[in-house]
């Protein structure tokens, strides 16, 4: 069936596929808050408030002039919740334990999504990680080993959820709406970062740190129930979708082929420069992301001399700006494509370049404008807003080049993301420890350099056409791994 013969889509956002994007938005919001709640709660869970020795930790003792505010926060939280005598080394292990299984989960979860179906796998993972969040305070009371094991399991489950959900869009997202649907879903992760930064510290101070886990774990359980009620693996089996929308989606995806099952063109994928350009860009983009999540609160507290309470709010502003701009960026990309103003390949590379070059200039300039508090915060906020355009560029490009393998390619991209997460905080922590002042300059310059190098490789080798190895045909036996 020719794509041009497809009937026009239902108007507006009152469609089942946009409802799916909203549910995924809420689920990603919940997962994001569960990933970061320990970073917020840990400083008031322990007697020792010194910076954990692990470079992945983002909690630091505040400067002298804000120590009174910090002590006040600790005293109030201790009155309503238990505290523990965990050493800085143990604190570092607790914070990083969520990522211990991250490298193992992506590839198996992509295949499990094909075997068991995304609806059941992702919905079950959403429920399990939320229940584990509810049991986190009990695990902390039981012992630090139990807590670490719980977080390792929780991290594996979260990665399985974040990977397998992309199989949904291989069956639900028409090519001309792919950017907007995925950005609506992904915006939940950024909004979750904003919310946990904004209210996490307040919850710890007023009603106690356990409620950071109870509240956001409970929200996750509700999201899992919504998931099973609304999400189905494909539009053909959805009980509430209209015939018109179903035919439009099926018709739009007809030329992209069916899911691959267990057939995998391994050799062709290894030789695919467009695929490597996406994976390398994921590494470079998430290098910057982990600089923000790991060290932005520390920078605001130690360099800008903000107190602890204000630091949380100020750290949330860049995530708020990114969340606001994510969806409009996806809508703009789909508008340019649907009106045939630009080719898809041009759109992906243009949005990626915008999302790297301008933020790199602003992010690097932060060190030289740090004497102006308002200018520094403005640069960080605007940088994050513009950087969100890359989500409609290279970060969604794997859905273009191989929609049949979307879950698998998402798994590969996550491995490169977690690799950046393992290296970036370590390198940047070393730079800061060598020189507390010039170290920040080097952190910003290195982040910009890594981002620009990833952009250059993507601009040279990136493509937006479905690759030959990803098309629905029988590949030679020598190029398949059964």
Coordinates of C-alpha atoms in Angstrom, one line a residue:
X1 CA 0.0 0.0 0.0
X2 CA 1.4 3.4 -0.9
X3 CA 1.8 5.9 1.9
X4 CA 0.3 8.6 -0.3
X5 CA -3.0 6.6 -0.3
X6 CA -3.4 6.7 3.5
X7 CA -6.4 8.6 4.7
X8 CA -5.6 11.8 6.6
X9 CA -5.1 11.3 10.4
X10 CA -7.7 12.3 13.0
X11 CA -7.3 15.9 13.7
X12 CA -5.8 17.3 16.9
X13 CA -4.4 15.4 19.8
X14 CA -7.6 13.5 20.7
X15 CA -6.3 10.2 19.4
X16 CA -5.4 6.9 21.0
X17 CA -1.7 7.2 19.8
X18 CA -1.4 10.6 21.6
X19 CA -3.1 9.0 24.6
X20 CA -0.3 6.3 24.6
X21 CA 2.3 9.1 24.4
X22 CA 0.7 10.8 27.5
X23 CA 0.8 7.5 29.5
X24 CA 4.4 7.0 28.5
X25 CA 5.1 10.6 29.6
X26 CA 3.7 9.9 33.0
X27 CA 5.6 6.6 33.3
X28 CA 8.9 8.2 32.3
X29 CA 8.2 11.0 34.8
X30 CA 7.7 8.4 37.5
X31 CA 10.8 6.5 36.5
X32 CA 12.9 9.7 36.5
X33 CA 11.8 10.6 40.0
X34 CA 12.6 7.1 41.2
X35 CA 16.1 7.3 39.7
X36 CA 16.9 10.5 41.4
X37 CA 15.1 10.2 44.7
X38 CA 18.1 8.7 46.5
X39 CA 20.3 11.6 45.5
X40 CA 17.8 13.9 47.1
X41 CA 17.2 11.8 50.3
X42 CA 20.7 10.5 51.1
X43 CA 22.1 13.7 52.6
X44 CA 19.4 13.6 55.3
X45 CA 19.5 9.8 55.7
X46 CA 23.0 9.8 57.2
X47 CA 24.8 11.4 60.1
X48 CA 27.9 12.1 57.9
X49 CA 27.0 14.9 55.5
X50 CA 30.3 15.0 53.8
X51 CA 30.6 14.6 50.0
X52 CA 30.6 10.8 49.1
X53 CA 33.9 9.7 47.7
X54 CA 32.2 8.3 44.6
X55 CA 32.4 10.7 41.7
X56 CA 28.8 9.7 40.7
X57 CA 27.5 11.4 43.8
X58 CA 26.0 14.8 43.4
X59 CA 25.6 15.8 47.1
X60 CA 28.2 18.1 48.6
X61 CA 28.6 19.8 52.0
X62 CA 27.7 23.4 51.4
X63 CA 30.1 26.4 51.8
X64 CA 30.6 28.0 55.2
X65 CA 28.1 30.8 54.7
X66 CA 25.3 28.4 54.0
X67 CA 26.2 25.8 56.7
X68 CA 23.5 27.1 59.1
X69 CA 20.8 26.4 56.5
X70 CA 22.2 23.0 55.9
X71 CA 22.3 22.1 59.6
X72 CA 18.7 23.4 60.0
X73 CA 17.5 21.2 57.2
X74 CA 19.3 18.2 58.7
X75 CA 17.9 18.8 62.2
X76 CA 14.3 19.1 61.0
X77 CA 14.5 16.0 58.9
X78 CA 16.1 13.9 61.7
X79 CA 13.2 14.7 63.9
X80 CA 10.8 12.9 61.5
X81 CA 12.9 10.1 60.0
X82 CA 15.6 7.7 60.9
X83 CA 19.3 8.4 60.1
X84 CA 22.1 5.9 59.5
X85 CA 25.9 5.8 60.2
X86 CA 27.0 5.2 56.6
X87 CA 30.5 6.1 55.6
X88 CA 31.1 8.3 52.5
X89 CA 32.3 5.1 50.7
X90 CA 29.0 3.3 51.4
X91 CA 27.0 6.4 50.3
X92 CA 28.9 6.3 47.0
X93 CA 28.1 2.6 46.5
X94 CA 24.4 3.2 47.3
X95 CA 24.1 6.1 44.8
X96 CA 25.9 4.2 42.0
X97 CA 24.2 0.8 42.7
X98 CA 21.3 1.7 40.5
X99 CA 23.6 1.5 37.5
X100 CA 25.4 -1.7 38.3
X101 CA 23.1 -3.8 36.1
X102 CA 22.5 -1.2 33.5
X103 CA 25.0 -2.7 31.0
X104 CA 23.4 -6.1 31.3
X105 CA 19.7 -5.3 30.9
X106 CA 19.3 -3.4 27.5
X107 CA 20.0 -6.1 25.0
X108 CA 18.0 -8.9 26.7
X109 CA 15.1 -6.6 27.4
X110 CA 14.8 -5.7 23.7
X111 CA 14.3 -9.4 22.9
X112 CA 12.0 -10.0 25.8
X113 CA 9.8 -7.2 24.4
X114 CA 9.4 -9.1 21.2
X115 CA 8.8 -12.4 22.9
X116 CA 6.4 -11.4 25.7
X117 CA 5.1 -8.2 24.2
X118 CA 5.8 -4.6 25.3
X119 CA 2.5 -4.2 27.1
X120 CA 3.2 -6.9 29.6
X121 CA 6.9 -6.5 29.9
X122 CA 6.9 -2.7 30.4
X123 CA 3.8 -2.7 32.5
X124 CA 5.2 -5.4 34.8
X125 CA 8.5 -3.5 35.1
X126 CA 6.7 -0.3 35.9
X127 CA 4.9 -2.0 38.8
X128 CA 8.0 -3.8 40.1
X129 CA 10.2 -0.8 40.2
X130 CA 7.4 1.2 41.9
X131 CA 6.9 -1.4 44.6
X132 CA 10.7 -1.6 45.2
X133 CA 10.6 2.2 45.7
X134 CA 7.9 1.7 48.4
X135 CA 10.1 -0.8 50.1
X136 CA 13.3 1.3 50.0
X137 CA 12.8 2.8 53.6
X138 CA 12.3 -0.7 55.0
X139 CA 15.3 -2.0 53.1
X140 CA 17.4 0.8 54.6
X141 CA 16.2 -0.1 58.1
X142 CA 17.0 -3.8 57.4
X143 CA 20.6 -3.2 56.4
X144 CA 22.8 -1.5 53.8
X145 CA 23.4 -4.7 51.9
X146 CA 19.7 -5.2 51.4
X147 CA 19.3 -1.7 50.2
X148 CA 22.1 -2.0 47.7
X149 CA 20.6 -5.3 46.3
X150 CA 17.2 -3.7 46.1
X151 CA 18.6 -0.8 44.1
X152 CA 20.5 -3.1 41.8
X153 CA 17.4 -5.0 41.0
X154 CA 15.4 -1.7 40.6
X155 CA 18.0 -0.4 38.2
X156 CA 17.8 -3.5 36.0
X157 CA 14.0 -3.3 35.9
X158 CA 14.1 0.4 35.0
X159 CA 16.4 -0.2 32.1
X160 CA 14.2 -3.0 30.8
X161 CA 11.2 -0.6 30.9
X162 CA 13.1 2.3 29.3
X163 CA 14.3 0.0 26.5
X164 CA 11.2 -2.0 25.7
X165 CA 8.9 0.9 25.5
X166 CA 10.4 2.0 22.2
X167 CA 8.9 -1.1 20.6
X168 CA 5.5 0.6 21.0
X169 CA 6.5 3.3 18.6
X170 CA 7.6 0.8 15.9
X171 CA 3.9 -0.2 15.7
X172 CA 2.1 3.0 16.7
X173 CA 4.0 6.0 15.4
X174 CA 3.4 7.1 11.8
X175 CA 6.7 8.3 10.3
X176 CA 5.4 11.9 10.0
X177 CA 4.4 12.0 13.7
X178 CA 7.3 10.1 15.1
X179 CA 9.1 13.1 16.5
X180 CA 6.2 14.6 18.3
X181 CA 5.0 11.3 19.8
X182 CA 8.4 10.3 21.1
X183 CA 9.2 13.8 22.4
X184 CA 5.9 13.9 24.3
X185 CA 6.9 10.6 26.0
X186 CA 10.5 11.6 26.6
X187 CA 9.5 15.0 28.1
X188 CA 8.2 13.0 31.1
X189 CA 11.8 12.1 32.1
X190 CA 12.9 15.8 32.0
X191 CA 9.8 16.9 33.9
X192 CA 10.5 14.2 36.5
X193 CA 14.0 15.7 37.1
X194 CA 12.4 19.1 37.5
X195 CA 9.8 17.9 40.0
X196 CA 12.2 15.8 42.2
X197 CA 14.7 18.7 42.4
X198 CA 11.9 21.1 43.2
X199 CA 10.0 19.2 45.9
X200 CA 12.3 16.4 47.0
X201 CA 14.3 18.5 49.5
X202 CA 11.1 20.1 50.9
X203 CA 9.5 16.7 51.5
X204 CA 12.6 15.5 53.3
X205 CA 12.6 18.5 55.5
X206 CA 8.9 18.6 56.4
X207 CA 7.5 15.1 56.6
X208 CA 10.7 13.0 56.3
X209 CA 12.8 11.4 53.7
X210 CA 10.8 8.1 53.5
X211 CA 7.9 9.9 51.9
X212 CA 10.1 10.8 48.9
X213 CA 10.0 7.0 48.2
X214 CA 6.4 6.5 49.3
X215 CA 4.9 9.3 47.2
X216 CA 6.8 8.7 44.0
X217 CA 6.6 4.9 44.4
X218 CA 2.8 5.2 44.8
X219 CA 2.6 7.4 41.7
X220 CA 4.5 4.7 39.8
X221 CA 2.0 2.1 40.9
X222 CA -0.9 4.2 39.6
X223 CA 1.0 4.7 36.3
X224 CA 1.4 0.9 36.0
X225 CA -2.4 0.4 36.3
X226 CA -3.0 3.1 33.7
X227 CA -0.5 1.3 31.5
X228 CA -2.4 -2.0 31.5
X229 CA -5.7 -0.2 30.9
X230 CA -4.5 2.0 27.9
X231 CA -1.4 0.4 26.3
X232 CA -1.6 -2.3 23.7
X233 CA 1.2 -3.7 21.6
X234 CA -0.3 -2.6 18.3
X235 CA -3.4 -0.6 17.0
X236 CA -5.0 -3.7 15.5
X237 CA -5.7 -5.2 18.9
X238 CA -6.6 -2.0 20.8
X239 CA -10.3 -2.1 21.9
X240 CA -10.9 1.7 21.9
X241 CA -9.2 2.9 18.7
X242 CA -11.4 4.1 15.9
X243 CA -11.3 2.3 12.5
X244 CA -10.1 5.5 10.8
X245 CA -7.1 5.9 13.1
X246 CA -6.3 2.2 13.0
X247 CA -6.2 2.2 9.2
X248 CA -4.1 5.4 9.1
X249 CA -1.4 3.9 11.4
X250 CA -1.3 0.6 9.6
X251 CA -1.2 2.2 6.2
X252 CA 1.5 4.6 7.2
X253 CA 3.7 1.9 8.6
X254 CA 3.1 -0.6 5.8
X255 CA 6.3 0.1 3.9
X256 CA 8.6 -0.2 7.0
X257 CA 8.2 -3.9 7.5
X258 CA 7.2 -6.1 10.4
X259 CA 9.2 -6.6 13.6
X260 CA 12.2 -8.8 13.0
X261 CA 11.7 -11.6 15.6
X262 CA 15.0 -13.2 16.3
X263 CA 16.6 -12.5 13.0
X264 CA 19.5 -10.0 13.4
X265 CA 21.9 -8.8 10.6
X266 CA 24.8 -8.5 13.0
X267 CA 27.6 -8.0 10.4
X268 CA 25.7 -5.3 8.5
X269 CA 24.9 -3.4 11.8
X270 CA 28.6 -3.5 12.8
X271 CA 29.6 -2.0 9.5
X272 CA 26.8 0.6 9.5
X273 CA 28.3 4.1 9.9
X274 CA 24.8 5.8 10.2
X275 CA 24.2 3.5 13.2
X276 CA 27.6 4.3 14.7
X277 CA 27.0 8.0 14.2
X278 CA 23.9 7.7 16.4
X279 CA 25.6 5.7 19.1
X280 CA 28.6 8.0 19.3
X281 CA 26.2 11.0 19.5
X282 CA 24.4 9.3 22.4
X283 CA 27.7 9.0 24.2
X284 CA 28.6 12.7 23.6
X285 CA 25.1 14.0 24.5
X286 CA 24.8 12.0 27.7
X287 CA 28.3 13.2 28.7
X288 CA 26.7 16.6 29.0
X289 CA 23.6 15.2 30.7
X290 CA 25.6 13.6 33.5
X291 CA 27.6 16.7 34.0
X292 CA 24.3 18.5 34.7
X293 CA 22.8 15.8 36.9
X294 CA 25.9 15.1 38.9
X295 CA 27.6 18.5 39.3
X296 CA 25.1 21.2 38.6
X297 CA 23.8 21.3 42.2
X298 CA 27.4 21.3 43.4
X299 CA 28.3 24.2 41.1
X300 CA 25.4 26.3 42.2
X301 CA 26.1 25.7 45.9
X302 CA 29.9 26.0 45.9
X303 CA 30.6 28.5 43.1
X304 CA 27.5 30.6 43.1
X305 CA 27.2 30.4 46.9
X306 CA 23.5 29.5 46.9
X307 CA 22.0 27.9 50.0
X308 CA 20.8 24.3 49.9
X309 CA 17.1 25.1 49.6
X310 CA 17.7 27.6 46.7
X311 CA 20.1 25.2 45.0
X312 CA 17.4 22.6 44.5
X313 CA 15.1 25.1 42.9
X314 CA 17.8 26.6 40.7
X315 CA 19.0 23.2 39.6
X316 CA 15.4 22.4 38.5
X317 CA 15.2 25.4 36.2
X318 CA 17.3 24.0 33.3
X319 CA 15.1 20.8 33.4
X320 CA 12.0 22.9 33.4
X321 CA 13.1 24.8 30.3
X322 CA 14.1 21.6 28.5
X323 CA 10.7 20.0 29.3
X324 CA 8.9 23.1 27.9
X325 CA 10.8 23.1 24.6
X326 CA 10.9 19.3 24.0
X327 CA 7.4 18.9 22.6
X328 CA 7.3 22.1 20.5
X329 CA 10.6 20.9 19.0
X330 CA 9.0 17.6 18.0
X331 CA 6.0 19.4 16.6
X332 CA 8.2 21.7 14.6
X333 CA 10.2 18.8 13.2
X334 CA 7.0 17.0 12.1
X335 CA 5.6 20.2 10.6
X336 CA 8.7 20.7 8.5
X337 CA 8.5 17.1 7.3
X338 CA 4.7 16.9 6.7
X339 CA 4.8 20.2 4.7
X340 CA 7.8 18.9 2.8
X341 CA 9.7 22.0 3.6
X342 CA 12.9 20.0 4.5
X343 CA 13.9 16.4 3.9
X344 CA 14.0 14.2 7.0
X345 CA 17.7 13.8 6.9
X346 CA 18.1 17.6 6.8
X347 CA 15.7 18.0 9.7
X348 CA 17.6 15.4 11.9
X349 CA 20.9 17.1 11.3
X350 CA 19.7 20.6 11.6
X351 CA 18.0 20.0 14.9
X352 CA 21.0 18.1 16.2
X353 CA 23.3 21.0 15.2
X354 CA 21.1 23.5 16.9
X355 CA 20.9 21.3 20.0
X356 CA 24.7 21.1 20.3
X357 CA 26.4 24.3 19.0
X358 CA 24.4 27.0 20.8
X359 CA 24.3 25.1 24.1
X360 CA 28.0 24.4 23.9
X361 CA 28.7 28.1 23.6
X362 CA 26.4 29.0 26.5
X363 CA 27.5 26.2 28.7
X364 CA 31.2 27.0 28.2
X365 CA 30.5 30.7 28.9
X366 CA 29.1 29.9 32.3
X367 CA 32.6 29.9 33.9
X368 CA 33.4 33.4 32.6
X369 CA 30.1 34.9 33.7
X370 CA 29.9 33.2 37.1
X371 CA 30.4 36.6 38.9
X372 CA 26.8 37.4 37.7
X373 CA 24.4 35.1 39.4
X374 CA 21.4 35.9 37.2
X375 CA 23.4 35.6 34.0
X376 CA 24.8 32.3 35.0
X377 CA 21.4 30.8 35.7
X378 CA 20.0 32.3 32.5
X379 CA 22.8 30.7 30.4
X380 CA 22.3 27.3 32.1
X381 CA 18.5 27.5 31.6
X382 CA 18.6 28.7 27.9
X383 CA 21.3 26.1 27.2
X384 CA 19.1 23.3 28.4
X385 CA 16.1 24.6 26.5
X386 CA 18.0 24.8 23.2
X387 CA 19.7 21.4 23.8
X388 CA 16.3 19.7 23.8
X389 CA 16.1 20.2 20.0
X390 CA 18.6 17.3 19.7
X391 CA 15.8 15.0 20.9
X392 CA 14.1 15.6 17.6
X393 CA 17.4 15.0 15.8
X394 CA 20.0 12.3 16.3
X395 CA 18.4 11.0 19.5
X396 CA 15.4 9.8 17.7
X397 CA 17.2 8.9 14.5
X398 CA 17.4 5.2 15.2
X399 CA 13.6 5.0 14.6
X400 CA 14.2 6.3 11.1
X401 CA 17.1 4.0 10.0
X402 CA 15.7 0.8 11.5
X403 CA 12.2 0.9 12.8
X404 CA 12.0 -2.9 12.9
X405 CA 14.9 -3.0 15.3
X406 CA 13.8 0.0 17.4
X407 CA 14.0 -1.7 20.8
X408 CA 17.4 -3.3 20.0
X409 CA 18.9 0.0 18.8
X410 CA 17.5 1.8 21.8
X411 CA 19.2 -0.8 24.0
X412 CA 22.5 -0.2 22.2
X413 CA 22.1 3.6 22.6
X414 CA 21.5 3.1 26.3
X415 CA 24.7 1.1 26.7
X416 CA 26.6 4.1 25.2
X417 CA 24.6 6.4 27.5
X418 CA 25.6 4.5 30.6
X419 CA 29.1 4.3 29.4
X420 CA 29.2 8.1 29.3
X421 CA 27.6 8.0 32.8
X422 CA 30.4 5.9 34.0
X423 CA 33.2 8.0 32.6
X424 CA 31.9 11.5 32.7
X425 CA 31.5 12.0 36.5
X426 CA 34.8 10.2 37.1
X427 CA 36.8 12.5 34.7
X428 CA 35.0 15.6 35.8
X429 CA 35.4 14.8 39.5
X430 CA 39.2 14.4 38.9
X431 CA 39.3 17.8 37.1
X432 CA 37.6 19.5 39.9
X433 CA 39.7 17.9 42.6
X434 CA 42.9 19.1 40.9
X435 CA 41.8 22.7 40.9
X436 CA 38.6 23.8 42.6
X437 CA 38.3 26.9 40.5
X438 CA 39.9 26.2 37.1
X439 CA 38.6 22.7 37.3
X440 CA 35.1 23.9 36.5
X441 CA 36.4 25.7 33.4
X442 CA 37.9 22.4 32.2
X443 CA 34.7 20.6 33.0
X444 CA 32.7 23.0 30.8
X445 CA 35.2 23.0 28.0
X446 CA 35.5 19.2 27.9
X447 CA 31.7 18.8 27.8
X448 CA 31.5 21.2 24.9
X449 CA 34.4 19.5 23.1
X450 CA 32.9 16.0 23.5
X451 CA 29.5 17.3 22.2
X452 CA 31.0 19.0 19.2
X453 CA 33.0 15.9 18.2
X454 CA 29.9 13.8 18.4
X455 CA 28.1 16.3 16.3
X456 CA 30.8 16.3 13.6
X457 CA 30.7 12.5 13.3
X458 CA 26.9 12.5 13.1
X459 CA 26.8 15.3 10.5
X460 CA 29.3 13.3 8.3
X461 CA 27.9 9.8 8.6
X462 CA 24.3 10.2 9.8
X463 CA 21.3 9.3 7.6
X464 CA 17.6 9.2 7.9
X465 CA 16.7 6.6 5.3
X466 CA 15.8 3.0 6.3
X467 CA 19.0 1.0 5.9
X468 CA 19.2 -2.0 3.6
X469 CA 19.9 -4.3 6.6
X470 CA 16.7 -3.1 8.3
X471 CA 14.3 -3.6 5.5
X472 CA 11.8 -6.5 5.5
X473 CA 13.6 -9.1 3.5
X474 CA 15.5 -12.3 4.1
X475 CA 19.1 -11.6 4.6
X476 CA 21.8 -14.1 3.7
X477 CA 22.4 -16.7 6.3
X478 CA 25.9 -15.6 6.8
X479 CA 24.7 -12.1 8.0
X480 CA 22.1 -13.3 10.5
X481 CA 22.4 -14.5 14.0
X482 CA 19.5 -16.7 14.8

